[in-house]
């Protein structure tokens, strides 16, 4: 379905229906992971491992920007290469230290 949307214009008559089908499928997939897969995974690991994975995930979110929406009101520390190059050495050292501690 995604390839159909990518090849379409939002003005195409089939676009809204295809988009709704795609979103419905995605939501079912997410719900299944949250209700089935993640609880099983959490039961199979220790609290320490879980806490460590949470830290790694949070740090990764800071370093790897995502765009949920172009107008979303959020500030990613290094959303562009220019921002990364312009970051203070102290900020970069802090992030490297944080990453090193959890790896």
mmCIF file of C-alpha atoms in Angstrom:
data_model
loop_
_atom_site.group_PDB
_atom_site.id
_atom_site.type_symbol
_atom_site.label_atom_id
_atom_site.label_comp_id
_atom_site.label_asym_id
_atom_site.label_seq_id
_atom_site.Cartn_x
_atom_site.Cartn_y
_atom_site.Cartn_z
ATOM 1 C CA UNK A 1 0.000 0.000 0.000
ATOM 2 C CA UNK A 2 2.820 2.396 0.782
ATOM 3 C CA UNK A 3 4.207 2.138 -2.729
ATOM 4 C CA UNK A 4 0.771 3.056 -4.100
ATOM 5 C CA UNK A 5 0.675 6.196 -1.952
ATOM 6 C CA UNK A 6 4.226 7.162 -2.868
ATOM 7 C CA UNK A 7 3.330 6.953 -6.546
ATOM 8 C CA UNK A 8 0.127 8.962 -6.041
ATOM 9 C CA UNK A 9 -0.814 12.547 -5.538
ATOM 10 C CA UNK A 10 -2.972 13.566 -2.591
ATOM 11 C CA UNK A 11 -5.386 14.883 -5.204
ATOM 12 C CA UNK A 12 -5.975 11.369 -6.606
ATOM 13 C CA UNK A 13 -9.437 10.030 -5.826
ATOM 14 C CA UNK A 14 -8.102 6.750 -4.386
ATOM 15 C CA UNK A 15 -5.565 8.434 -2.097
ATOM 16 C CA UNK A 16 -7.775 8.939 1.009
ATOM 17 C CA UNK A 17 -9.075 5.364 0.942
ATOM 18 C CA UNK A 18 -5.613 3.884 0.436
ATOM 19 C CA UNK A 19 -4.217 6.087 3.195
ATOM 20 C CA UNK A 20 -6.950 4.983 5.609
ATOM 21 C CA UNK A 21 -6.288 1.304 4.818
ATOM 22 C CA UNK A 22 -2.576 1.797 5.394
ATOM 23 C CA UNK A 23 -3.141 3.580 8.708
ATOM 24 C CA UNK A 24 -5.582 0.912 9.855
ATOM 25 C CA UNK A 25 -3.070 -1.822 9.072
ATOM 26 C CA UNK A 26 -0.316 0.094 10.852
ATOM 27 C CA UNK A 27 -2.448 0.651 13.951
ATOM 28 C CA UNK A 28 -3.314 -3.062 14.109
ATOM 29 C CA UNK A 29 0.375 -3.913 13.863
ATOM 30 C CA UNK A 30 1.311 -1.446 16.618
ATOM 31 C CA UNK A 31 -1.480 -2.701 18.869
ATOM 32 C CA UNK A 32 -0.359 -6.301 18.401
ATOM 33 C CA UNK A 33 3.224 -5.421 19.296
ATOM 34 C CA UNK A 34 2.175 -3.437 22.375
ATOM 35 C CA UNK A 35 -0.284 -6.052 23.642
ATOM 36 C CA UNK A 36 1.551 -9.257 22.709
ATOM 37 C CA UNK A 37 5.199 -8.895 21.739
ATOM 38 C CA UNK A 38 6.418 -6.258 24.192
ATOM 39 C CA UNK A 39 4.886 -7.839 27.321
ATOM 40 C CA UNK A 40 6.461 -11.202 26.416
ATOM 41 C CA UNK A 41 9.793 -9.507 25.843
ATOM 42 C CA UNK A 42 9.603 -7.573 29.128
ATOM 43 C CA UNK A 43 8.924 -10.820 31.016
ATOM 44 C CA UNK A 44 12.001 -12.426 29.473
ATOM 45 C CA UNK A 45 14.516 -9.772 30.595
ATOM 46 C CA UNK A 46 15.620 -8.378 33.948
ATOM 47 C CA UNK A 47 14.677 -4.928 35.220
ATOM 48 C CA UNK A 48 18.302 -3.828 34.844
ATOM 49 C CA UNK A 49 18.366 -4.839 31.194
ATOM 50 C CA UNK A 50 15.029 -3.126 30.629
ATOM 51 C CA UNK A 51 16.290 0.092 32.257
ATOM 52 C CA UNK A 52 19.455 -0.037 30.165
ATOM 53 C CA UNK A 53 17.448 -0.476 26.969
ATOM 54 C CA UNK A 54 15.235 2.475 27.899
ATOM 55 C CA UNK A 55 18.328 4.666 28.372
ATOM 56 C CA UNK A 56 19.769 3.584 25.028
ATOM 57 C CA UNK A 57 16.462 4.227 23.292
ATOM 58 C CA UNK A 58 16.111 7.704 24.804
ATOM 59 C CA UNK A 59 19.660 8.621 23.773
ATOM 60 C CA UNK A 60 19.080 7.285 20.277
ATOM 61 C CA UNK A 61 15.935 9.425 19.976
ATOM 62 C CA UNK A 62 18.062 12.486 20.803
ATOM 63 C CA UNK A 63 20.652 11.675 18.150
ATOM 64 C CA UNK A 64 18.459 10.271 15.380
ATOM 65 C CA UNK A 65 15.744 12.752 14.484
ATOM 66 C CA UNK A 66 12.343 11.673 13.298
ATOM 67 C CA UNK A 67 9.696 13.851 11.744
ATOM 68 C CA UNK A 68 6.220 12.941 12.826
ATOM 69 C CA UNK A 69 4.937 16.091 11.188
ATOM 70 C CA UNK A 70 6.638 19.014 9.521
ATOM 71 C CA UNK A 71 4.829 21.465 11.800
ATOM 72 C CA UNK A 72 5.400 19.477 14.995
ATOM 73 C CA UNK A 73 6.576 21.649 17.850
ATOM 74 C CA UNK A 74 9.744 19.874 18.905
ATOM 75 C CA UNK A 75 13.436 20.640 18.903
ATOM 76 C CA UNK A 76 15.887 17.890 18.054
ATOM 77 C CA UNK A 77 19.425 18.675 19.242
ATOM 78 C CA UNK A 78 21.062 17.880 15.908
ATOM 79 C CA UNK A 79 18.325 17.936 13.308
ATOM 80 C CA UNK A 80 20.804 18.978 10.629
ATOM 81 C CA UNK A 81 24.489 18.480 9.938
ATOM 82 C CA UNK A 82 24.954 22.211 10.483
ATOM 83 C CA UNK A 83 23.530 21.958 13.993
ATOM 84 C CA UNK A 84 25.825 19.041 14.766
ATOM 85 C CA UNK A 85 28.856 20.929 13.464
ATOM 86 C CA UNK A 86 27.839 24.004 15.450
ATOM 87 C CA UNK A 87 27.345 22.150 18.729
ATOM 88 C CA UNK A 88 29.597 23.079 21.595
ATOM 89 C CA UNK A 89 32.379 20.622 22.476
ATOM 90 C CA UNK A 90 30.894 20.375 25.975
ATOM 91 C CA UNK A 91 27.510 19.268 24.618
ATOM 92 C CA UNK A 92 29.106 16.677 22.352
ATOM 93 C CA UNK A 93 31.335 15.392 25.169
ATOM 94 C CA UNK A 94 28.310 15.070 27.450
ATOM 95 C CA UNK A 95 26.413 13.032 24.854
ATOM 96 C CA UNK A 96 29.432 10.819 24.183
ATOM 97 C CA UNK A 97 29.880 10.242 27.921
ATOM 98 C CA UNK A 98 26.185 9.402 28.313
ATOM 99 C CA UNK A 99 26.343 6.980 25.419
ATOM 100 C CA UNK A 100 29.533 5.373 26.756
ATOM 101 C CA UNK A 101 27.979 4.852 30.191
ATOM 102 C CA UNK A 102 25.073 2.835 28.828
ATOM 103 C CA UNK A 103 27.050 0.737 26.358
#
